[in-house]
């Protein structure tokens, strides 16, 4: 079985969205015809696991489960990326198409809140993705989350990031806190949580640039498994680490959502 997908095409751009995971898999603005998102050639599109590429939605936690002891193993990055999302609405607007999806069932092991979870995807000359969490229950709940975006690049060795500064927490070095390099390039496995809400990050290649604007976050995660790390992923070809960089708009530092309140984690990709 192939996961159901929406194909969006309008005068300014096109996108492909999987209803499994509520995940954007492709985005191409017409003005330059350049794909902005990476999708692994080995990504499984049969609903048996999360899709390797595009914009996975990590919810209701980012990374390893940190909550109270659980009787069963908890999935990394929560369960929203492996669940079905329903189409609530699709509207044509001036120059863009807006798609609203809702997580069919937001309850699950490891999450004790009552929440409505929606993703609003606007496809035009830019791609805008907003992950909305509304607390519909009587009590506050804690939340961590991420838009775990895989950006398509020509060559990781020639890619540079701009817009990050301050300290990051390094997963490859037992979460040591280290200063962000002023000249941010890649030469080894990289798995970092930058502990600031950078509003804009640029992914710069010799011949092109992708701009990522974020809001509603407290961190930016940067990940590339490099050649050694890639071997751990059956759904990633050996050399594909060279053609993506994950730059993730994330909530990782402890966030509590009060009853009746809504939170939006948002990315705009140009
Ligand atoms: O966001 C970075 C990260 O958590 C890495 O540590 C790495 O494991 C990656 O995401 C991929 O995780 P996944 O569960 O999709 O295999």
CSV table of C-alpha atoms and ligand atoms in Angstrom, one decimal:
chain,number,residue,atom,x,y,z
A,1,UNK,CA,0.0,0.0,0.0
A,2,UNK,CA,1.2,3.5,-0.8
A,3,UNK,CA,0.5,6.2,1.6
A,4,UNK,CA,-2.2,8.7,0.3
A,5,UNK,CA,-0.7,11.9,-0.9
A,6,UNK,CA,-1.9,15.3,-2.0
A,7,UNK,CA,-0.4,17.0,-5.1
A,8,UNK,CA,-0.7,20.7,-5.0
A,9,UNK,CA,0.0,22.8,-8.1
A,10,UNK,CA,-0.6,26.5,-8.7
A,11,UNK,CA,0.8,29.3,-10.7
A,12,UNK,CA,3.6,29.9,-8.2
A,13,UNK,CA,4.6,26.5,-6.8
A,14,UNK,CA,4.0,22.9,-6.3
A,15,UNK,CA,4.1,20.5,-3.4
A,16,UNK,CA,3.5,16.9,-2.5
A,17,UNK,CA,2.0,16.1,1.0
A,18,UNK,CA,1.6,12.7,2.6
A,19,UNK,CA,-1.4,12.2,4.8
A,20,UNK,CA,0.6,9.6,6.7
A,21,UNK,CA,2.5,11.8,9.0
A,22,UNK,CA,1.0,15.1,7.7
A,23,UNK,CA,4.4,15.4,6.0
A,24,UNK,CA,5.3,17.7,3.1
A,25,UNK,CA,7.6,15.5,0.9
A,26,UNK,CA,8.4,18.0,-1.9
A,27,UNK,CA,8.2,21.7,-2.6
A,28,UNK,CA,9.3,23.5,-5.8
A,29,UNK,CA,8.6,27.2,-6.4
A,30,UNK,CA,8.0,27.9,-10.1
A,31,UNK,CA,10.3,30.9,-10.4
A,32,UNK,CA,13.4,28.8,-10.2
A,33,UNK,CA,12.0,25.2,-10.4
A,34,UNK,CA,14.5,24.1,-7.7
A,35,UNK,CA,13.4,21.4,-5.3
A,36,UNK,CA,13.9,22.6,-1.7
A,37,UNK,CA,13.2,19.3,0.2
A,38,UNK,CA,15.2,16.1,0.2
A,39,UNK,CA,13.4,12.7,0.1
A,40,UNK,CA,15.5,9.6,0.5
A,41,UNK,CA,15.6,7.3,-2.5
A,42,UNK,CA,15.0,4.5,0.0
A,43,UNK,CA,12.2,6.2,2.0
A,44,UNK,CA,9.4,3.8,2.8
A,45,UNK,CA,6.1,5.1,1.6
A,46,UNK,CA,4.0,2.2,2.7
A,47,UNK,CA,3.1,3.5,6.2
A,48,UNK,CA,5.3,0.9,8.0
A,49,UNK,CA,7.6,3.6,9.4
A,50,UNK,CA,8.2,7.4,9.4
A,51,UNK,CA,9.1,8.8,6.0
A,52,UNK,CA,12.9,9.7,5.6
A,53,UNK,CA,12.8,13.2,4.1
A,54,UNK,CA,10.6,16.2,3.6
A,55,UNK,CA,9.2,17.8,6.8
A,56,UNK,CA,8.5,15.1,9.4
A,57,UNK,CA,6.4,16.5,12.3
A,58,UNK,CA,7.9,15.5,15.6
A,59,UNK,CA,5.1,15.6,18.2
A,60,UNK,CA,4.4,15.4,21.2
A,61,UNK,CA,8.0,15.1,21.9
A,62,UNK,CA,11.3,15.7,20.1
A,63,UNK,CA,14.1,13.2,20.2
A,64,UNK,CA,14.1,10.4,22.8
A,65,UNK,CA,11.1,10.2,25.1
A,66,UNK,CA,11.9,11.9,28.4
A,67,UNK,CA,8.7,11.4,30.4
A,68,UNK,CA,7.9,9.0,33.3
A,69,UNK,CA,9.1,5.4,33.0
A,70,UNK,CA,7.1,3.6,30.3
A,71,UNK,CA,6.2,-0.1,30.1
A,72,UNK,CA,6.7,-0.2,26.3
A,73,UNK,CA,9.5,1.4,24.2
A,74,UNK,CA,8.6,4.9,23.1
A,75,UNK,CA,9.3,6.0,19.6
A,76,UNK,CA,11.9,8.7,18.9
A,77,UNK,CA,10.3,12.0,17.9
A,78,UNK,CA,6.8,11.1,19.2
A,79,UNK,CA,4.0,9.4,17.2
A,80,UNK,CA,2.5,12.1,15.0
A,81,UNK,CA,4.8,11.3,12.1
A,82,UNK,CA,3.5,7.7,11.9
A,83,UNK,CA,-0.2,8.5,12.2
A,84,UNK,CA,-2.9,9.4,9.7
A,85,UNK,CA,-3.8,13.1,9.3
A,86,UNK,CA,-7.2,14.1,7.9
A,87,UNK,CA,-7.9,16.8,5.3
A,88,UNK,CA,-9.9,19.6,7.0
A,89,UNK,CA,-9.8,22.1,4.2
A,90,UNK,CA,-8.1,23.1,1.0
A,91,UNK,CA,-8.5,26.7,-0.2
A,92,UNK,CA,-7.2,28.5,-3.2
A,93,UNK,CA,-5.9,32.0,-2.3
A,94,UNK,CA,-4.4,34.8,-4.4
A,95,UNK,CA,-1.1,33.1,-5.5
A,96,UNK,CA,-1.1,30.2,-3.1
A,97,UNK,CA,-3.0,27.1,-2.0
A,98,UNK,CA,-3.7,26.5,1.7
A,99,UNK,CA,-4.1,23.0,3.1
A,100,UNK,CA,-5.3,22.3,6.6
A,101,UNK,CA,-4.7,18.8,8.0
A,102,UNK,CA,-5.6,17.5,11.5
A,103,UNK,CA,-4.0,14.6,13.4
A,104,UNK,CA,-6.7,11.9,13.4
A,105,UNK,CA,-5.9,10.8,17.0
A,106,UNK,CA,-3.6,12.9,19.1
A,107,UNK,CA,-3.8,10.7,22.2
A,108,UNK,CA,-1.2,8.1,22.9
A,109,UNK,CA,1.2,6.5,25.3
A,110,UNK,CA,3.6,9.1,26.8
A,111,UNK,CA,1.3,12.0,26.3
A,112,UNK,CA,-1.2,12.9,29.1
A,113,UNK,CA,-2.8,16.0,27.6
A,114,UNK,CA,-5.9,16.5,25.5
A,115,UNK,CA,-5.0,18.3,22.3
A,116,UNK,CA,-6.2,19.3,18.8
A,117,UNK,CA,-3.2,19.1,16.5
A,118,UNK,CA,-3.3,20.7,13.0
A,119,UNK,CA,-0.8,21.5,10.3
A,120,UNK,CA,-1.5,24.5,8.0
A,121,UNK,CA,0.5,24.3,4.8
A,122,UNK,CA,0.6,27.2,2.4
A,123,UNK,CA,2.1,26.5,-1.0
A,124,UNK,CA,3.1,29.4,-3.3
A,125,UNK,CA,6.4,31.0,-4.2
A,126,UNK,CA,7.2,30.1,-0.6
A,127,UNK,CA,6.3,27.2,1.5
A,128,UNK,CA,4.8,28.0,4.9
A,129,UNK,CA,4.2,25.2,7.4
A,130,UNK,CA,2.6,25.8,10.8
A,131,UNK,CA,2.1,23.1,13.4
A,132,UNK,CA,-0.7,24.1,15.8
A,133,UNK,CA,-1.3,22.5,19.2
A,134,UNK,CA,-4.4,23.6,21.0
A,135,UNK,CA,-4.8,22.5,24.6
A,136,UNK,CA,-8.5,21.3,24.9
A,137,UNK,CA,-8.1,19.7,28.3
A,138,UNK,CA,-8.5,20.9,31.9
A,139,UNK,CA,-4.8,20.8,32.7
A,140,UNK,CA,-1.6,22.2,31.3
A,141,UNK,CA,0.7,19.7,29.5
A,142,UNK,CA,4.4,19.8,28.6
A,143,UNK,CA,5.3,19.7,24.9
A,144,UNK,CA,8.4,19.4,22.8
A,145,UNK,CA,8.2,19.3,19.0
A,146,UNK,CA,10.0,19.9,15.8
A,147,UNK,CA,9.6,20.5,12.1
A,148,UNK,CA,12.4,18.1,11.2
A,149,UNK,CA,13.1,19.5,7.7
A,150,UNK,CA,15.4,17.7,5.3
A,151,UNK,CA,16.7,20.4,2.9
A,152,UNK,CA,18.0,19.4,-0.5
A,153,UNK,CA,21.5,20.5,-1.2
A,154,UNK,CA,24.0,19.7,-4.0
A,155,UNK,CA,26.9,18.8,-1.8
A,156,UNK,CA,27.2,18.9,2.0
A,157,UNK,CA,31.0,19.6,1.7
A,158,UNK,CA,30.2,22.9,0.0
A,159,UNK,CA,27.3,23.9,2.2
A,160,UNK,CA,27.4,26.7,4.8
A,161,UNK,CA,24.9,27.8,7.4
A,162,UNK,CA,24.4,31.5,8.3
A,163,UNK,CA,22.2,32.9,11.1
A,164,UNK,CA,23.2,30.7,14.1
A,165,UNK,CA,25.2,31.9,17.1
A,166,UNK,CA,25.7,31.3,20.8
A,167,UNK,CA,25.9,27.8,22.3
A,168,UNK,CA,24.8,24.4,21.0
A,169,UNK,CA,24.4,21.1,22.8
A,170,UNK,CA,26.3,18.4,20.9
A,171,UNK,CA,24.7,14.9,20.9
A,172,UNK,CA,27.9,13.4,19.4
A,173,UNK,CA,29.8,14.7,22.4
A,174,UNK,CA,27.6,13.6,25.2
A,175,UNK,CA,25.6,16.8,25.0
A,176,UNK,CA,28.6,19.1,25.7
A,177,UNK,CA,27.8,22.8,25.3
A,178,UNK,CA,30.0,24.3,22.6
A,179,UNK,CA,30.2,27.7,20.8
A,180,UNK,CA,28.7,27.9,17.3
A,181,UNK,CA,31.5,28.2,14.7
A,182,UNK,CA,31.5,31.6,13.0
A,183,UNK,CA,32.2,29.8,9.6
A,184,UNK,CA,29.6,27.0,9.8
A,185,UNK,CA,30.5,24.2,7.5
A,186,UNK,CA,30.4,20.4,7.6
A,187,UNK,CA,33.1,17.8,7.6
A,188,UNK,CA,31.8,15.0,10.0
A,189,UNK,CA,28.7,13.7,11.7
A,190,UNK,CA,26.7,16.7,13.1
A,191,UNK,CA,23.9,16.5,15.6
A,192,UNK,CA,23.4,19.7,17.5
A,193,UNK,CA,20.7,21.5,19.3
A,194,UNK,CA,21.3,25.3,19.0
A,195,UNK,CA,19.8,26.8,22.1
A,196,UNK,CA,18.4,29.9,20.6
A,197,UNK,CA,15.3,30.9,18.7
A,198,UNK,CA,17.2,32.0,15.5
A,199,UNK,CA,14.6,33.8,13.4
A,200,UNK,CA,16.4,33.2,10.1
A,201,UNK,CA,18.9,30.6,8.9
A,202,UNK,CA,20.4,30.6,5.4
A,203,UNK,CA,21.6,27.4,3.8
A,204,UNK,CA,24.2,28.6,1.4
A,205,UNK,CA,25.6,26.6,-1.6
A,206,UNK,CA,28.0,27.9,-4.2
A,207,UNK,CA,25.2,28.4,-6.7
A,208,UNK,CA,22.1,28.8,-4.6
A,209,UNK,CA,20.6,29.6,-1.3
A,210,UNK,CA,17.6,28.4,0.8
A,211,UNK,CA,16.2,30.8,3.5
A,212,UNK,CA,14.4,29.4,6.5
A,213,UNK,CA,12.4,31.7,8.7
A,214,UNK,CA,11.1,30.2,12.0
A,215,UNK,CA,8.8,31.2,14.8
A,216,UNK,CA,7.3,29.6,18.0
A,217,UNK,CA,10.6,27.8,18.6
A,218,UNK,CA,13.3,27.9,21.3
A,219,UNK,CA,16.0,25.9,19.4
A,220,UNK,CA,17.3,25.1,16.0
A,221,UNK,CA,18.5,21.5,15.4
A,222,UNK,CA,21.2,20.8,12.8
A,223,UNK,CA,21.7,17.2,11.8
A,224,UNK,CA,23.7,15.2,9.2
A,225,UNK,CA,24.7,11.6,9.9
A,226,UNK,CA,27.7,11.6,7.5
A,227,UNK,CA,29.0,8.4,6.0
A,228,UNK,CA,29.4,6.3,9.2
A,229,UNK,CA,26.2,7.4,10.7
A,230,UNK,CA,24.2,6.8,7.5
A,231,UNK,CA,24.9,3.0,7.9
A,232,UNK,CA,22.4,3.0,10.8
A,233,UNK,CA,19.6,4.0,8.5
A,234,UNK,CA,18.2,1.3,6.2
A,235,UNK,CA,16.0,3.9,4.5
A,236,UNK,CA,19.0,6.1,3.4
A,237,UNK,CA,21.4,5.2,0.6
A,238,UNK,CA,25.1,5.2,1.5
A,239,UNK,CA,26.0,8.4,-0.4
A,240,UNK,CA,22.8,10.4,0.2
A,241,UNK,CA,24.1,12.2,3.3
A,242,UNK,CA,25.9,14.4,0.9
A,243,UNK,CA,22.6,15.7,-0.5
A,244,UNK,CA,20.7,16.9,2.6
A,245,UNK,CA,21.0,18.9,5.7
A,246,UNK,CA,18.4,18.9,8.4
A,247,UNK,CA,17.7,22.3,9.9
A,248,UNK,CA,14.9,21.9,12.3
A,249,UNK,CA,12.6,24.5,13.9
A,250,UNK,CA,12.2,23.0,17.4
A,251,UNK,CA,10.9,23.3,20.9
A,252,UNK,CA,13.3,21.4,23.1
A,253,UNK,CA,13.8,23.4,26.3
A,254,UNK,CA,10.7,22.7,28.3
A,255,UNK,CA,7.4,24.3,27.3
A,256,UNK,CA,4.1,24.1,29.0
A,257,UNK,CA,0.8,24.8,27.2
A,258,UNK,CA,-2.1,26.0,29.4
A,259,UNK,CA,-5.7,25.0,29.0
A,260,UNK,CA,-7.4,26.8,26.1
A,261,UNK,CA,-4.0,28.0,24.8
A,262,UNK,CA,-2.7,27.3,21.3
A,263,UNK,CA,0.9,27.1,20.2
A,264,UNK,CA,2.2,27.4,16.6
A,265,UNK,CA,5.6,26.2,15.5
A,266,UNK,CA,6.2,27.6,12.1
A,267,UNK,CA,8.7,27.5,9.2
A,268,UNK,CA,8.7,29.5,6.0
A,269,UNK,CA,11.0,28.2,3.3
A,270,UNK,CA,12.1,30.4,0.4
B,1,LIG,O1,17.0,15.7,15.0
B,1,LIG,C1,18.2,15.0,15.0
B,1,LIG,C2,17.9,13.6,15.3
B,1,LIG,O2,17.2,13.4,16.5
B,1,LIG,C3,19.2,12.8,15.3
B,1,LIG,O3,19.7,12.5,16.5
B,1,LIG,C4,19.0,11.6,14.4
B,1,LIG,O4,18.7,10.5,15.0
B,1,LIG,C5,17.8,12.1,13.5
B,1,LIG,O5,17.1,13.0,14.2
B,1,LIG,C6,16.9,11.1,12.8
B,1,LIG,O6,16.0,10.5,13.7
B,1,LIG,P1,15.0,9.4,13.1
B,1,LIG,O7,14.2,9.0,14.3
B,1,LIG,O8,14.1,10.1,12.1
B,1,LIG,O9,15.8,8.3,12.6
